[in-house]
Coordinates of C-alpha atoms in Angstrom, one line a residue:
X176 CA -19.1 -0.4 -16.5
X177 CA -15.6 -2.0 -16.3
X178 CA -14.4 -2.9 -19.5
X179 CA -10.6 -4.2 -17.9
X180 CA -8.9 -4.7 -14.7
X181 CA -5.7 -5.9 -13.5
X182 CA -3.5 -6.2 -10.9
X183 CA -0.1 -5.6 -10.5
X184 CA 2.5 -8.1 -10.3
X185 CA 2.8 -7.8 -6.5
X186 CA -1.0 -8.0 -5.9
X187 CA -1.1 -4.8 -4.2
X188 CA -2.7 -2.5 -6.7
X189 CA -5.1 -2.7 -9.0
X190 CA -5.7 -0.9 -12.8
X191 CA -9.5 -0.4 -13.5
X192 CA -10.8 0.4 -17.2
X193 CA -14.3 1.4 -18.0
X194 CA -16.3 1.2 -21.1
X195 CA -16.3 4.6 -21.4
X196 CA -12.7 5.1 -21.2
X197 CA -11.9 5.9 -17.8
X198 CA -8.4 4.7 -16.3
X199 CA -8.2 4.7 -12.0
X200 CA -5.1 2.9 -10.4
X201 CA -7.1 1.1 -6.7
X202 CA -5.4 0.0 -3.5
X203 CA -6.4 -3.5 -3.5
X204 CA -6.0 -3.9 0.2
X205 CA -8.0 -0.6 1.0
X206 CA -10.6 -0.6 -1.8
X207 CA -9.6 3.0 -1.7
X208 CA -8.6 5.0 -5.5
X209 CA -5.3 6.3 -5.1
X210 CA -5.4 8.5 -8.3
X211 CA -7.5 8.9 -11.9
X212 CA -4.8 7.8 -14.9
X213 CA -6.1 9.0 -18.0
X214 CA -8.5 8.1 -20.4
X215 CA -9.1 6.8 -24.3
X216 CA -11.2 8.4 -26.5
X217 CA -13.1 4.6 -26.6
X218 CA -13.6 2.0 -24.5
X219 CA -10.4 0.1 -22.5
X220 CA -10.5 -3.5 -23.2
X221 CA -6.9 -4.1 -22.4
X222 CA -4.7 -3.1 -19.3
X223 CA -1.0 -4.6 -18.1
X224 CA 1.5 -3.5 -15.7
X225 CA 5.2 -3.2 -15.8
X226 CA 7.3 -5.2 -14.0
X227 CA 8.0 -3.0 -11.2
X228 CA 4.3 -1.7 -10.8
X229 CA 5.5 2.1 -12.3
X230 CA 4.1 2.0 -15.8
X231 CA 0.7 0.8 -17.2
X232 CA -0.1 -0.1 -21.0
X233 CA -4.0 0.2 -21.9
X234 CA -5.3 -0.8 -25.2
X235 CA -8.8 -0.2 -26.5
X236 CA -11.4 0.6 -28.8
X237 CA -9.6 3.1 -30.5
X238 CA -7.4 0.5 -31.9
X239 CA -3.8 1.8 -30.2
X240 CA -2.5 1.6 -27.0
X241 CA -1.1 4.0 -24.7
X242 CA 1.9 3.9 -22.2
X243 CA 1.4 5.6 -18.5
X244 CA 4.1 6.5 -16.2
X245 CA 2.1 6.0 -12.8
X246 CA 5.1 7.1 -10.5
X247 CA 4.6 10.1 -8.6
X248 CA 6.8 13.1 -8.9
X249 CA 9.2 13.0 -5.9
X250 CA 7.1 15.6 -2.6
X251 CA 9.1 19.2 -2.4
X252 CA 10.7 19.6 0.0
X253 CA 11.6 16.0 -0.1
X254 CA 10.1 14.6 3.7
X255 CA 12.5 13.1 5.8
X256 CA 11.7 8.8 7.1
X257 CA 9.6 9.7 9.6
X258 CA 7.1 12.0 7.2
X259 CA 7.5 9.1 4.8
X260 CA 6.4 6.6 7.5
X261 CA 3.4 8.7 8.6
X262 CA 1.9 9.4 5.1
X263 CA 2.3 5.1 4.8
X264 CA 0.3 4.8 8.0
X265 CA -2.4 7.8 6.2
X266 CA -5.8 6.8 5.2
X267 CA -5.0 8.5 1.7
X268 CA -3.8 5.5 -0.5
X269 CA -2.4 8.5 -2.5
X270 CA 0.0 9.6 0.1
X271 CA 0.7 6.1 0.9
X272 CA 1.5 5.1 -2.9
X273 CA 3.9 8.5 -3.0
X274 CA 5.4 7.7 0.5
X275 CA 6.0 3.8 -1.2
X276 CA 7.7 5.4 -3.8
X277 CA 10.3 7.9 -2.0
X278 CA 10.8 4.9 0.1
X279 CA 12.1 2.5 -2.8
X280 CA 14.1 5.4 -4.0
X281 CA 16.0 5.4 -1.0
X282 CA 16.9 1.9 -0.3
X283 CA 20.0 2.0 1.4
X284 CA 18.3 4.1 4.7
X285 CA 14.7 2.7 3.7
X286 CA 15.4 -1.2 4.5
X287 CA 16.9 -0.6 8.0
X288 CA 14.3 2.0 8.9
X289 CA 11.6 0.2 7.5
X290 CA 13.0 -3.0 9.8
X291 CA 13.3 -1.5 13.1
X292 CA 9.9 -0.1 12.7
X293 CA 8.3 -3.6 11.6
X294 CA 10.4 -5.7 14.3
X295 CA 8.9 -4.9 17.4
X296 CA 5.4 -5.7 16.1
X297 CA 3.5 -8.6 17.5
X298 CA 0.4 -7.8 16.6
X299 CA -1.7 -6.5 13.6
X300 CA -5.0 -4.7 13.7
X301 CA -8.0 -3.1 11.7
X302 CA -9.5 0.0 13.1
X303 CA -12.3 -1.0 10.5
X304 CA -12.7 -4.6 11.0
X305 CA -16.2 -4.5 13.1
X306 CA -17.4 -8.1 12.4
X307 CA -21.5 -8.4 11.9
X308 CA -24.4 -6.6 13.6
X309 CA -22.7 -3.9 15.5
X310 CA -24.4 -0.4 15.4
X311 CA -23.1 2.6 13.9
X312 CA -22.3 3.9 17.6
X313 CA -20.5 1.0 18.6
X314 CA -18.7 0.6 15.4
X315 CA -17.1 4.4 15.8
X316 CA -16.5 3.6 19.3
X317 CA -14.7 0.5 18.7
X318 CA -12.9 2.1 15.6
X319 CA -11.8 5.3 18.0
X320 CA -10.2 2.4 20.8
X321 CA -8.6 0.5 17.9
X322 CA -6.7 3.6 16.5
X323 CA -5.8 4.5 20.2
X324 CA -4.2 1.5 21.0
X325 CA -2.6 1.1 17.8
X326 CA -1.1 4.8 18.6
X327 CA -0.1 3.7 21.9
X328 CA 0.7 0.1 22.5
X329 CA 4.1 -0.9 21.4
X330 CA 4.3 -4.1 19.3
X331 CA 0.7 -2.9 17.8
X332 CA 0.4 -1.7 14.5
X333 CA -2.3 -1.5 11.8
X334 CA -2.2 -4.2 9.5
X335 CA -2.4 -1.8 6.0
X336 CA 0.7 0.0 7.4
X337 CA 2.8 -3.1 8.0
X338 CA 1.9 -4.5 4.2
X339 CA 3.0 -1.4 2.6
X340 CA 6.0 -1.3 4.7
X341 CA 6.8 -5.1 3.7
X342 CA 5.8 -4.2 0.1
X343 CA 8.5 -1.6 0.0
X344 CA 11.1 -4.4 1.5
X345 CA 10.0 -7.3 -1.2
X346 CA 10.5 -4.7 -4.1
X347 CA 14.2 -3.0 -3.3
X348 CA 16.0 -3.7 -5.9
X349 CA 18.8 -4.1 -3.4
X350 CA 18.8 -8.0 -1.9
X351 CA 18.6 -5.6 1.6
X352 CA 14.8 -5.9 1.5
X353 CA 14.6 -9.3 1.2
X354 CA 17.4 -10.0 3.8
X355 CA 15.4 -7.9 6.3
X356 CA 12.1 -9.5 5.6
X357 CA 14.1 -13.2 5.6
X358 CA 14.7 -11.7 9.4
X359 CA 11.3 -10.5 10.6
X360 CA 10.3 -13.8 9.6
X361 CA 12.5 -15.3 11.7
X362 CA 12.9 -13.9 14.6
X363 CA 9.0 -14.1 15.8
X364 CA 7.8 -16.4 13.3
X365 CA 4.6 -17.0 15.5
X366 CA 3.4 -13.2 15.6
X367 CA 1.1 -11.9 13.0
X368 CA 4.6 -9.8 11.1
X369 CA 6.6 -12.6 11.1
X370 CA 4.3 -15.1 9.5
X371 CA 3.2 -12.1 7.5
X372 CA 6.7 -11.6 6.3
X373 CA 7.4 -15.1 5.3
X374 CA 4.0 -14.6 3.2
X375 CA 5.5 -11.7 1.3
X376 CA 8.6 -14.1 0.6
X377 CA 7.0 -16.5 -0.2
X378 CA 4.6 -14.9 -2.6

């Protein structure tokens, strides 16, 4: 049983606590655990991010609370952008959260690489958005086609990669994030990225 949850300041990930003193760190988009924290020695009645999503405080039972450091040690060898971008685009939301991270650490050639790849997209899609009463055969036949096209068809992307991408953009701590993501919006402002990027400002 869940004993605490919260989610971090950008909405994109979410600390779980359980009574028995269990501490995961959940891809709120996903539903998918990117990694176990820790755990108390009691239950977690109390969990609250930092500002920039990287450190976690949990309080509990025990009466005490305890400070985690929830970035990831850098990959070695350190990938180049387009291993960065791939492990974004992975099913893992580990590899994703790491990939986040290396991202942010490199704004200066994160922001324009991260810009190009978002600006030709028109289009988002979800290889596992099936809608109601379709079989099991028709759902991995559809799903197959989906991540085909997305592969494939310029100006396609799936829509998980394209918020991470954006999340990287809205927390630079350069103003280069947010001046690419001010562009996105603008220059297709009908297609699914640029009314998802003026979201992401917004918000």
């Amino acid at each position: 049983n869940y004993g605490a949850m919260n989610f971090s300041p950008d909405g994109l990930w979410l600390a779980t606590g359980t009574t028995d003193g269990r501490i995961a760190l959940w891809e709120a988009l996903t539903g998918e655990k990117v990694m176990d924290v820790g755990s108390h020695q009691d239950s977690v009645d109390t969990l609250g991010f930092g500002r920039d999503s990287g450190q976690l405080v949990s309080g509990g039972g025990e009466g005490v609370c305890y400070l985690w450091d929830l970035r990831p040690p850098p990959n070695d060898p350190a990938k180049d952008l387009a291993g960065l971008w791939a492990d974004l685009s992975n099913d893992s939301a580990y590899r994703a959260w790491r990939a986040m991270w290396e991202l942010s650490a490199d704004a200066e050639r994160a922001a324009p690489f991260l810009a190009e790849k978002l600006s030709g997209v028109k289009t988002f899609m979800d290889p596992d958005d099936m809608g109601d009463d379709v079989s099991e055969k028709e759902a991995n036949r559809r799903r197959r086609l989906k991540r085909l096209l997305i592969e494939r068809e310029p100006g396609v992307e799936h829509r998980v990669t394209a918020h991470r991408a954006m999340a990287v953009l809205a927390n630079l701590k350069s103003s280069e994030g947010r001046r690419y993501l001010k562009e996105l919006a603008a220059k297709n402002p009908d297609s699914d990225v640029g009314r998802l990027a003026a979201a992401v400002i917004a918000g």
